Every structure is written in structure tokens, then in C-alpha cells.
Tab-separated table of C-alpha atoms in Angstrom:
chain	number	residue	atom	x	y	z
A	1	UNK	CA	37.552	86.988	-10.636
A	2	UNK	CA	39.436	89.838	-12.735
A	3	UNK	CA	42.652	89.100	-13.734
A	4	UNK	CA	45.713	91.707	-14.053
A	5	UNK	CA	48.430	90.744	-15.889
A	6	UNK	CA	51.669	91.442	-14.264
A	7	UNK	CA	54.959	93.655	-16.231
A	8	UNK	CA	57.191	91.964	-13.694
A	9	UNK	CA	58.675	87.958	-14.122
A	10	UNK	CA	59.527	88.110	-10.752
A	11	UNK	CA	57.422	85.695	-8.830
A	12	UNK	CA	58.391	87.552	-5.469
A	13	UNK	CA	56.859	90.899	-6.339
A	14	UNK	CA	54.012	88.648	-7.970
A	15	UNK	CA	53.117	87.183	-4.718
A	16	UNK	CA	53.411	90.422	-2.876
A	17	UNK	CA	50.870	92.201	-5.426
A	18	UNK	CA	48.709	89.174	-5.385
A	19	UNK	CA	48.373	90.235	-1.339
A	20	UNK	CA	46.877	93.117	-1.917
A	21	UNK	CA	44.740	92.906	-5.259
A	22	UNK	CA	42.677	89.540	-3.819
A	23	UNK	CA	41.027	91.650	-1.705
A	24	UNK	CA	40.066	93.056	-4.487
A	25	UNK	CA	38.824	89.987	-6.273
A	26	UNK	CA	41.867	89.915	-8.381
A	27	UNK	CA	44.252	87.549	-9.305
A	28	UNK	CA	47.795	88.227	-10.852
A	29	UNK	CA	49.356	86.443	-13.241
A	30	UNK	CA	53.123	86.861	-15.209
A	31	UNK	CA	52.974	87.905	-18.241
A	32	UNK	CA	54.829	84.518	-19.606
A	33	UNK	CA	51.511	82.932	-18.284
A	34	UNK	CA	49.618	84.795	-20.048
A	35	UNK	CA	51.140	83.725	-23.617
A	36	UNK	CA	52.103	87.346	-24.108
A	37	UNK	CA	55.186	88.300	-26.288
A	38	UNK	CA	58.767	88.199	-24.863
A	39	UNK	CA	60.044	91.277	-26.552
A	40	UNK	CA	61.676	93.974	-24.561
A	41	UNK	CA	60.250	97.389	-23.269
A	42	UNK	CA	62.614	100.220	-23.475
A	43	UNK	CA	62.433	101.961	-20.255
A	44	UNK	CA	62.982	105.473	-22.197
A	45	UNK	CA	61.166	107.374	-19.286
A	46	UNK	CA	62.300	110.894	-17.322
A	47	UNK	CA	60.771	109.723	-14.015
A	48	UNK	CA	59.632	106.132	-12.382
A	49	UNK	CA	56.431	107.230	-12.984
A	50	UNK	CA	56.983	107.166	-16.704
A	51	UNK	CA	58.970	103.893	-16.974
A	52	UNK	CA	56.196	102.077	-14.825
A	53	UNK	CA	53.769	103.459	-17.182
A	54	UNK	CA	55.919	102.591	-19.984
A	55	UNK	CA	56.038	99.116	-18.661
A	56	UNK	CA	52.094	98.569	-17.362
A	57	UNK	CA	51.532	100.164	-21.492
A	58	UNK	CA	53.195	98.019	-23.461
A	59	UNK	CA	51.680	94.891	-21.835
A	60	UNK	CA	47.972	96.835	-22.311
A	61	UNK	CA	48.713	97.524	-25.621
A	62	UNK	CA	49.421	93.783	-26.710
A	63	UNK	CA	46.426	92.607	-24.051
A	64	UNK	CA	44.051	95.218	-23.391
A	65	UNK	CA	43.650	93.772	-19.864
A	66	UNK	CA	44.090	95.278	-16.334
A	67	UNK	CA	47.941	95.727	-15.992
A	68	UNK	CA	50.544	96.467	-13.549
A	69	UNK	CA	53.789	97.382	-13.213
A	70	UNK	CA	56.462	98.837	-11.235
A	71	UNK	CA	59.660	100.981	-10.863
A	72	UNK	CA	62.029	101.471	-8.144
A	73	UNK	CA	65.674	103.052	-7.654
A	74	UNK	CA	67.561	105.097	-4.989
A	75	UNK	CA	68.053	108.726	-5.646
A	76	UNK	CA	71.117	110.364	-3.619
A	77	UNK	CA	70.537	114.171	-2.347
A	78	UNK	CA	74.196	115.301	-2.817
A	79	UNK	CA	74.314	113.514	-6.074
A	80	UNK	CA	71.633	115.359	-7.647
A	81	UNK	CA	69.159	112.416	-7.601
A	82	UNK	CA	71.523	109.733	-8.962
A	83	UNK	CA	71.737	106.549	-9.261
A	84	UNK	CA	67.948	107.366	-9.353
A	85	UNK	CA	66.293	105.911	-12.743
A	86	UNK	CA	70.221	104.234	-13.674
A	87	UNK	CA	69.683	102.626	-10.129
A	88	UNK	CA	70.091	99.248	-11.755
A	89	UNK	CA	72.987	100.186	-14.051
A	90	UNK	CA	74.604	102.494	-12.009
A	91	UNK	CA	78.252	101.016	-12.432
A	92	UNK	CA	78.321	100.835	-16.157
A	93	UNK	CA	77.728	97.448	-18.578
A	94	UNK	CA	79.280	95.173	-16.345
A	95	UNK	CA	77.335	96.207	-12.703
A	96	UNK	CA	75.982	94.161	-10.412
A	97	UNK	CA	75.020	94.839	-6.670
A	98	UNK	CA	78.786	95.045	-5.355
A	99	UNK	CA	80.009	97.433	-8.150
A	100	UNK	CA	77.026	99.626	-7.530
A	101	UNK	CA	77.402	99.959	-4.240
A	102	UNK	CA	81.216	100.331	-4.667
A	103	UNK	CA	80.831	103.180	-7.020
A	104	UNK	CA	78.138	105.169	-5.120
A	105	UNK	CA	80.340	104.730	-1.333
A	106	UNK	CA	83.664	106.182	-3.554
A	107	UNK	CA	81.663	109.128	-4.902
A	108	UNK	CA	80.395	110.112	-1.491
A	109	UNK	CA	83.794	109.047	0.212
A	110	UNK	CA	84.382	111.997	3.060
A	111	UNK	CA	80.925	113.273	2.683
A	112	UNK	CA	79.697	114.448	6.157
A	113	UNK	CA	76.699	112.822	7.355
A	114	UNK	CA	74.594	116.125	6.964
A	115	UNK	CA	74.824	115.625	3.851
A	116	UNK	CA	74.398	111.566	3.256
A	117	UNK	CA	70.512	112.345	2.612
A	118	UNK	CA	68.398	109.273	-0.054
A	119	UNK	CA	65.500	108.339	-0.148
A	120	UNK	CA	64.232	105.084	-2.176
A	121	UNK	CA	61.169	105.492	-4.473
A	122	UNK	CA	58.857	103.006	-5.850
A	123	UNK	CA	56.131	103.792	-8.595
A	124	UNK	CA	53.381	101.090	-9.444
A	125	UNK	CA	51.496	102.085	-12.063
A	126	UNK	CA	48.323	99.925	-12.671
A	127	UNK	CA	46.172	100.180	-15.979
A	128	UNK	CA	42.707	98.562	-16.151
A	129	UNK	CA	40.970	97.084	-19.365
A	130	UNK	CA	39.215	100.248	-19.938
A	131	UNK	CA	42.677	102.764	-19.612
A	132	UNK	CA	41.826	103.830	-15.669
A	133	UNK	CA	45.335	104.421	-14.587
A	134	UNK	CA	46.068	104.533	-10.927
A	135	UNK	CA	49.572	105.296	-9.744
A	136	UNK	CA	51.064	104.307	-6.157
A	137	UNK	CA	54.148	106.074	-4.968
A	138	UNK	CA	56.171	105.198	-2.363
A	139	UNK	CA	58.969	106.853	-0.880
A	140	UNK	CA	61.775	105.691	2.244
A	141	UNK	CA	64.122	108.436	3.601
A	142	UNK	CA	67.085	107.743	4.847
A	143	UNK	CA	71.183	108.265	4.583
A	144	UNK	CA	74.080	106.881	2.831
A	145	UNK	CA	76.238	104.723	5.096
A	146	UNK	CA	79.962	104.827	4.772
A	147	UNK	CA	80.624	101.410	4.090
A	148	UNK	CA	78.266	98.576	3.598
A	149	UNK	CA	76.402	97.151	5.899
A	150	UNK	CA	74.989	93.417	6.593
A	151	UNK	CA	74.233	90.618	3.707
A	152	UNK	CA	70.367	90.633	3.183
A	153	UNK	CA	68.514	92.280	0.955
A	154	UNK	CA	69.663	93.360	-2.387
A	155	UNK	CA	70.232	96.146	-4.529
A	156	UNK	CA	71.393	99.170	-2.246
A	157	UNK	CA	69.874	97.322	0.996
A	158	UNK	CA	73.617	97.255	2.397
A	159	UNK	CA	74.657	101.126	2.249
A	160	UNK	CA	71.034	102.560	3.038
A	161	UNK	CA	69.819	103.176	6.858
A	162	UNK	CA	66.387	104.233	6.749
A	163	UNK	CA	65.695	107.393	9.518
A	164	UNK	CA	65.004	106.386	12.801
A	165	UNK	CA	66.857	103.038	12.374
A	166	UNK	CA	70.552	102.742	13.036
A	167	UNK	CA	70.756	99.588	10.832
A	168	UNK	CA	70.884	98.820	6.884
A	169	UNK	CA	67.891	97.957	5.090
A	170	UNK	CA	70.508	94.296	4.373
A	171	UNK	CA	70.537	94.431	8.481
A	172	UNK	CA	67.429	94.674	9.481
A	173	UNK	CA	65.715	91.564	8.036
A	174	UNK	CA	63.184	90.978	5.517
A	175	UNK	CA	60.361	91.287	7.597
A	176	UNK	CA	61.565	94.784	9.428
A	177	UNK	CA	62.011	95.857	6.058
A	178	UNK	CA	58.923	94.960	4.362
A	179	UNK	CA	57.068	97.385	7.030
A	180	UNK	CA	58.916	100.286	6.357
A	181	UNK	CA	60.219	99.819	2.466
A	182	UNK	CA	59.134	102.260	-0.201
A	183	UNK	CA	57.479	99.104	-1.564
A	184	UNK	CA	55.625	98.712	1.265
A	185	UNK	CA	54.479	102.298	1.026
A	186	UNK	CA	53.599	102.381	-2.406
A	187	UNK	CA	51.289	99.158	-2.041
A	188	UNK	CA	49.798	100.415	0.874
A	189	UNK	CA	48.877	103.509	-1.671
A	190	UNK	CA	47.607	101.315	-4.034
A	191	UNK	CA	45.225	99.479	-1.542
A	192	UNK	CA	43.705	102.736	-0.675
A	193	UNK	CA	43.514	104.012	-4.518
A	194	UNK	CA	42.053	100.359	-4.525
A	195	UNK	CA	39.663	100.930	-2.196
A	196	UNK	CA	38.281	104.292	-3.090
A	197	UNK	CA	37.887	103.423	-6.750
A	198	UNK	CA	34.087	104.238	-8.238
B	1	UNK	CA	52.061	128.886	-2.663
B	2	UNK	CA	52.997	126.391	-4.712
B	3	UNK	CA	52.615	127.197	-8.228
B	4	UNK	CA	51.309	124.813	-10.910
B	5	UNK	CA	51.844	125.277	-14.693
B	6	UNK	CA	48.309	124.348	-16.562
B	7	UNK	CA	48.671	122.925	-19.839
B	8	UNK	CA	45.634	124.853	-20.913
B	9	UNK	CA	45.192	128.070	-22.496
B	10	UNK	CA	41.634	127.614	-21.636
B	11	UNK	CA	41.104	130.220	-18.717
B	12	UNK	CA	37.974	129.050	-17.655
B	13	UNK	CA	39.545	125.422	-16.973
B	14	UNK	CA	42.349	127.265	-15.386
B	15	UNK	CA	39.910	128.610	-13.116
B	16	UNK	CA	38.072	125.771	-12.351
B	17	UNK	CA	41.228	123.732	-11.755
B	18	UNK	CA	42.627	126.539	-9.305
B	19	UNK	CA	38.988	126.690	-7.517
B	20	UNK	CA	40.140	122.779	-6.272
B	21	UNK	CA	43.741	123.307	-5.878
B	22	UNK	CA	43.670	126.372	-4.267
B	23	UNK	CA	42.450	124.875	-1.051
B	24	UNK	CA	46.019	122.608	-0.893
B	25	UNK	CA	47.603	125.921	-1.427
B	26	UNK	CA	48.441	125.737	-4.857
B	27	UNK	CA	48.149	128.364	-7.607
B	28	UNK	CA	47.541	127.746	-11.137
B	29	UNK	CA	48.902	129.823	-14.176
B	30	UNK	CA	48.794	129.277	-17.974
B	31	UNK	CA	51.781	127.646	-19.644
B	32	UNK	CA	52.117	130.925	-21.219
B	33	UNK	CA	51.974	133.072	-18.419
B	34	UNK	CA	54.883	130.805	-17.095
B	35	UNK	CA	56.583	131.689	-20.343
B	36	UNK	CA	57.262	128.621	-21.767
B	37	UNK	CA	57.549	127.944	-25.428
B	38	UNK	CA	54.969	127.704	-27.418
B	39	UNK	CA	55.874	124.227	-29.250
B	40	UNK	CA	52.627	122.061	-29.739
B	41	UNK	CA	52.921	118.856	-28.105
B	42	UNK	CA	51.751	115.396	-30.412
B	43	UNK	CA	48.851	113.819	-28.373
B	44	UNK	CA	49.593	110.557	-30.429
B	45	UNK	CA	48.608	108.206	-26.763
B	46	UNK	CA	45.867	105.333	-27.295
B	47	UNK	CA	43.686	106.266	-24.279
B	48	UNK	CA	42.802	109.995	-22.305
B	49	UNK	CA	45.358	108.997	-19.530
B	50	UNK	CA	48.069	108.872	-22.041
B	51	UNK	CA	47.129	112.020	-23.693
B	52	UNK	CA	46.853	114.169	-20.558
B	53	UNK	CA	49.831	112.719	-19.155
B	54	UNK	CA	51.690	113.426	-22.530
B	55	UNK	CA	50.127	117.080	-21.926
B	56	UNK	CA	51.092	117.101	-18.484
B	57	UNK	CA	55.171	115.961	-19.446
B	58	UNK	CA	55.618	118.161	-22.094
B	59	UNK	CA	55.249	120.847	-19.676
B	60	UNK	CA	57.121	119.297	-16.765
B	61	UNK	CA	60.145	118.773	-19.083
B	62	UNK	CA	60.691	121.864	-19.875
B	63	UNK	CA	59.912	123.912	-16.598
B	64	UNK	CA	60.475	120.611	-13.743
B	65	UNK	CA	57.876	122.332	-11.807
B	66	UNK	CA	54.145	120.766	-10.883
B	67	UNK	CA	52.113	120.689	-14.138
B	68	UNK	CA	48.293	119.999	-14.643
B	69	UNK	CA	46.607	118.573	-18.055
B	70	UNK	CA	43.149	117.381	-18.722
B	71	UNK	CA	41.841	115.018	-22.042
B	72	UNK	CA	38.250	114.387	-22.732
B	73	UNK	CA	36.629	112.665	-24.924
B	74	UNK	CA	32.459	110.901	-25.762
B	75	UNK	CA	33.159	107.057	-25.932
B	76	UNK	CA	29.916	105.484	-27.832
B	77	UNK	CA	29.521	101.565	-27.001
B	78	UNK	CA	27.602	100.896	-30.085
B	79	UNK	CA	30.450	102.391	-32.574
B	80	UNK	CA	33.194	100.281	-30.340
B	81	UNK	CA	33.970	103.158	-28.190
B	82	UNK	CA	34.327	106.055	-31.169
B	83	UNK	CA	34.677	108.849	-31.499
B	84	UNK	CA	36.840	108.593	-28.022
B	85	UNK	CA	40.423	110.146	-28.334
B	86	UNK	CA	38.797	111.788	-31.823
B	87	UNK	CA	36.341	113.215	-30.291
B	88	UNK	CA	37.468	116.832	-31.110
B	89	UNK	CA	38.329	116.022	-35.057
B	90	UNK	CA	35.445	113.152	-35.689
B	91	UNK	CA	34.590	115.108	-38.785
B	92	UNK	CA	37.501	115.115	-40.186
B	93	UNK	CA	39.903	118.259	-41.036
B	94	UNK	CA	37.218	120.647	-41.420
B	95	UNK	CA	35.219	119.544	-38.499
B	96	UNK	CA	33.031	121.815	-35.729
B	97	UNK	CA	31.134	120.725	-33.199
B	98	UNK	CA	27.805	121.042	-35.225
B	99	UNK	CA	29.619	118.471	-37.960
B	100	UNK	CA	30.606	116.395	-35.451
B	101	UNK	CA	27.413	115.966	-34.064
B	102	UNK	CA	26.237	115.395	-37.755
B	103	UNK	CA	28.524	112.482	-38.353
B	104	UNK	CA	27.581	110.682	-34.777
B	105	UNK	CA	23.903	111.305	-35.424
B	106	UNK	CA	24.186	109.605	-38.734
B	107	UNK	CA	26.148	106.771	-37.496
B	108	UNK	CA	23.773	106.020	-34.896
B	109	UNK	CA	20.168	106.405	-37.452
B	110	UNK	CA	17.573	104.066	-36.955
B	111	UNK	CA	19.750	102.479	-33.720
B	112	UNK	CA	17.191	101.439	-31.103
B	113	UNK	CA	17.453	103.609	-27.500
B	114	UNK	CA	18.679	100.530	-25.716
B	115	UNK	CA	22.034	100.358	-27.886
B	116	UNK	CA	22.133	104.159	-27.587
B	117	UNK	CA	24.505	103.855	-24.316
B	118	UNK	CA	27.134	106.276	-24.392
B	119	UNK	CA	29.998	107.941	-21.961
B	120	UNK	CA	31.732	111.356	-21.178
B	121	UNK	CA	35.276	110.958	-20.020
B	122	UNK	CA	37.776	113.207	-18.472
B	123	UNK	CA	41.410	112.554	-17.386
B	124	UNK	CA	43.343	115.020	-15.552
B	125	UNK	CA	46.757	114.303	-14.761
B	126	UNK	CA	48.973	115.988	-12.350
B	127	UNK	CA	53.070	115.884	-12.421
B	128	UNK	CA	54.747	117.366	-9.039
B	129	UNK	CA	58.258	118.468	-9.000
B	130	UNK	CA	59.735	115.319	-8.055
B	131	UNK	CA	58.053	113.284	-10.700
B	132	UNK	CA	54.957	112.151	-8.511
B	133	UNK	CA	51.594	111.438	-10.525
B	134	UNK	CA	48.363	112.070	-9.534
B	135	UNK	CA	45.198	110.744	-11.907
B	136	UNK	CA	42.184	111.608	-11.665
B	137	UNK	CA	39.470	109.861	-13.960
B	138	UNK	CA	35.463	111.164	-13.956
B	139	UNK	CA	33.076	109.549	-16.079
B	140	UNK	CA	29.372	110.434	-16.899
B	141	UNK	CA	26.955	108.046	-18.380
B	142	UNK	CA	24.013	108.559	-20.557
B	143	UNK	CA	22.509	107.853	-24.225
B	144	UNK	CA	23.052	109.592	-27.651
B	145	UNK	CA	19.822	111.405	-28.290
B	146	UNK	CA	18.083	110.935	-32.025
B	147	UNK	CA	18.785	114.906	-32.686
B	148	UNK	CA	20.098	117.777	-31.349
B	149	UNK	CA	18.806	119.004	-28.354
B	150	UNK	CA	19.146	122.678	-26.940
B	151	UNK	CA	21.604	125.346	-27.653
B	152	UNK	CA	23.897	125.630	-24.453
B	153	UNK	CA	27.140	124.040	-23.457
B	154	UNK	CA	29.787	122.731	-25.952
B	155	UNK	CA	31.067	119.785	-28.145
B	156	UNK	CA	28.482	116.683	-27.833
B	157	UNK	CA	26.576	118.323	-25.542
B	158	UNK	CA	23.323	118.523	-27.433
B	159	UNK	CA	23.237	114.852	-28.097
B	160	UNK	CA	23.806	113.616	-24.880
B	161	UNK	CA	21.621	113.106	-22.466
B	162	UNK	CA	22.781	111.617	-18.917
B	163	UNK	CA	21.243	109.038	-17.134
B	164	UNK	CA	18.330	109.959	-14.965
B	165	UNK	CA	17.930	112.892	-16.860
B	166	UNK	CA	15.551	113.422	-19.800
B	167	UNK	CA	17.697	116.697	-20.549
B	168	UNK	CA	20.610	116.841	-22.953
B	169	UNK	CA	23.653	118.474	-21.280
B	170	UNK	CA	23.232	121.567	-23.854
B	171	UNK	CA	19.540	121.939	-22.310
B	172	UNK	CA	20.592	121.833	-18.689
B	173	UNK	CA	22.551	124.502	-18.256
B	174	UNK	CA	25.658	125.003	-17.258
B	175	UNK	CA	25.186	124.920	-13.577
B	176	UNK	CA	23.551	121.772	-13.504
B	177	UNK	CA	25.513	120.195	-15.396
B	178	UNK	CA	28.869	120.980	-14.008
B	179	UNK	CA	27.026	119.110	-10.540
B	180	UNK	CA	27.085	115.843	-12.837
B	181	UNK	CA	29.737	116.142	-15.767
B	182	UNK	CA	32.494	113.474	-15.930
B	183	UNK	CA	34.875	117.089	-15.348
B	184	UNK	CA	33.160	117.687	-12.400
B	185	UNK	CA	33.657	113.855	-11.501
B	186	UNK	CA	37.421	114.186	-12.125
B	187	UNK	CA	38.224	117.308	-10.096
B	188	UNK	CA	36.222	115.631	-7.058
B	189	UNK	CA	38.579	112.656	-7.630
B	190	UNK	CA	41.415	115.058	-7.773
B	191	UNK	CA	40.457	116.655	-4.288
B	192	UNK	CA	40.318	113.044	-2.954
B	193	UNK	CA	43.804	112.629	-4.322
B	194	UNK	CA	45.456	115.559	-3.166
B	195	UNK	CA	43.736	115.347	0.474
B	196	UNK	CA	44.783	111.826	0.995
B	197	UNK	CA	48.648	112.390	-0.492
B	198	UNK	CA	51.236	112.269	1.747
């Protein structure tokens, strides 16, 4: 059975990748399991294409095994795009969820709803022994809500209502959400990339 | 139409790009016909995806509009995958595709057929507006032949010869051998890409 070699520590999104590569006849492990370094990647990168690559690389270039990686972050229509790749960091050193969320409801306080438009992306890029790179995106549209919303989830799960749903992703539940996500989407990419593969 | 900015200066891979894209609506024009700088970009990546995406970026950072790059390369199992991303400069500063061919030949002397096994490789990588990726990897196998053979096509193809064929790729002719190249491979993959993207 191949094994890929995970960017990611977290043993959630391990699990959920593990779902879909078996039935490929692989089997994912971190990359702590796999002895490699601890050293930091900086996630320099324009796009979450690039920083996935950036990430899925620089565990190739230390293992030259199959690899995989992903990035993820909520870009904002009447912001341009932002939080976007600064998703994470949005409120500065000291963020965390609440101050992100905080910070993006202030800067579109008295926006109409026209004009509340996000979407969430997520980007796995997966790189295999040889340097085959497939990339999975995934993409959720929805709107900014004008206050937060509900206590599941994380990230900007509380302030984002997907279309066609008049709850928050932190509403909804984790299984309602795991149908629709972005990260659902861009796994469900990767199975047929998967699956199509010569 | 969509237009998409080619990395190439090559018009007859512009051409064969647009003969694929053109059926998803999209037209292709040279980086210089889009008047964009003339800067060289570094194509310091360690496999074909990174160079063509490198390729690809350059382009997309300075225009943000959907940009198209290809990398090839002749990957040689017995000489641990050389001349690969060298391909083009394997001889050195001064090199042409009849010294290439020199060096390789040399390399491989007195090297029984069996350990002859060789690959063509071509990456094209695709950048949209929004960021999205699209790669599409084609591959041709064969064997290094013990000397030149025939006068057509380019690069390595004298020496190699493709599997189930007793022909090098410079004896085929052109026609034939864009039914079987690892370029042809790629821009099928492409199609595949493109049709299924949603």
C-alpha cells in the first residue's frame, strides 16, 4: 500500500484524507510519523494554490514521497478578496477566531446584504514520488452575516451562511457542513483527479 | 472569449494549445502580444510541474489574467533520471540538440537494450484569474536508441524510440508522432481537465 505523507499535524483533516485516498490503496500518515524535520514552511505564496504547493514541496523535497497538503481561507467580495490568504491572521499578532470575526463584522458594519457576497476556498495540492502534481479546488458561496451566528465550527463558521441555507456554517452542524464545505468540494475533486489518473 | 496569456513565444505551441482551448471558448495570445515585459523568468524548480508553474506565475503576476506554460524534459532511468529538467542545456553552455544527443549517446555506450528504458515528459500548467490550477502531465515511454536515427522532429527525438514502435520519433514524422508524444498526452489530459471543471 502507497503511502502519502501528510503537510498537515492535524489528525482531523488526516482522517478525512485517509477517506478518500484508501480507495486508492493509500494510507496517510503525519509528517511527525514519518521522522521528518520540524522546521517551518513559509507560506510566501500569491494564491492557495501556491501555499499548498509550497507546503506539499517542502515535505517532497526532504522525502521524495507522495505528498499532500492543503490551504483554505475566506475571501470577502466587497473587501477585495480579504481576509483571503491572511484568513488565519486576519486580526493582527494577537488573533484568534473571536478577533477575526470581530474585525471582519466592523469592516462590513452597514453593508447591505447585496453586497455581503464570500465564498470559502480550499486548495489541496497532492505531489507523488515521481513530481505528478494534482490540485483539488474547492469553493462555498455564500454571504457575510451581520453578527455571529451559533458556536460550532471554527474559523469564520459563525459569520458565514452558505446560499440556499439561512443558517451559519457554526449552525448547521458538522455533518450538514461537511456535505456542502469547500473542503468537501475540493476532496470530492481530488477523488475524481484520483480516479482518472493514468 | 476568454483570453489566456501563453508563456510561449513558440507560435506553433500557441497554436496547438489554442486548437484544445478553443473549444471551452478560450483564446490564446503570446505574452508579448499581451504586452507584457519582457523580463526572463528563473526556472530554478526541482521537477517540470514546478518549472511550468513558475512559467505559468510569472505571467499571472504581472497581468492576473488566465496564463498557460508548458516544461518538458527526456528522463533516462539508467543515468537516475538525467538529463530531466536539463534536458535543453545537457551539453553544457554551448550545447545544441546534435551535442546533446552526443553526450546521452556516450553516456549510455555499450549499455545493454534492457537498461535502455527512457521517458518523454510534459507539464502544462494552467493559472485562471482567481488563482485556480489546472495540471496536466503526459508521459511517453520508450528506449534510447544506440545512434541517431532520422532527420525529423526536434531535441532527443532521433534517439528515442517509443514503445511498440521500432521508429525513433525523428523517423516518424510529425503526424504520427504528435498521436503518441507525452505533449499530445498532456493536452488530452488538459481537455479532460477543463471539461470536467466546474
Amino acid at each position: 500500500m502507497e503511502t502519502i505523507i501528510a503537510a498537515s499535524r492535524n489528525a482531523d483533516k488526516i482522517r478525512e484524507i485517509e477517506a478518500i485516498t484508501e480507495r486508492f490503496g493509500m494510507k496517510v500518515i503525519s509528517r511527525d510519523d514519518a521522522g521528518l524535520p520540524k522546521d517551518e514552511v513559509e507560506e510566501n505564496g500569491t494564491t492557495f494554490e501556491e501555499n499548498s504547493y509550497i507546503k506539499a514541496k517542502a515535505i517532497w523535497d526532504i522525502s521524495h514521497k507522495t505528498t499532500i497538503a492543503d490551504d483554505s481561507g475566506l475571501e470577502v467580495e466587497y473587501l477585495d478578496g480579504a481576509p483571503g490568504l491572511y484568513s488565519a491572521r486576519f486580526a493582527g499578532d494577537d488573533c484568534n477566531y473571536a478577533r477575526n470575526n470581530e474585525k471582519l463584522l466592523s469592516l462590513m458594519e452597514g453593508v447591505p446584504y447585496e453586497d455581503r457576497k464570500a465564498r470559502f476556498v480550499t486548495v489541496i495540492t497532492m505531489i507523488f514520488e515521481d513530481g505528478e502534481v494534482l490540485v483539488a479546488r474547492g469553493e462555498c458561496y455564500g454571504h457575510i452575516a451581520e453578527k455571529t451566528l451559533g458556536e460550532g465550527g471554527f474559523g469564520y463558521d459563525p459569520v458565514f451562511v452558505p446560499d440556499g441555507y439561512e443558517e451559519s456554517f457554526a449552525e448547521m452542524g458538522t455533518d450538514a457542513k461537511n456535505r456542502i464545505s469547500h473542503r468537501a468540494k475540493a476532496l470530492e475533486r481530488l477523488t475524481e483527479l484520483l480516479s482518472e489518473r493514468k
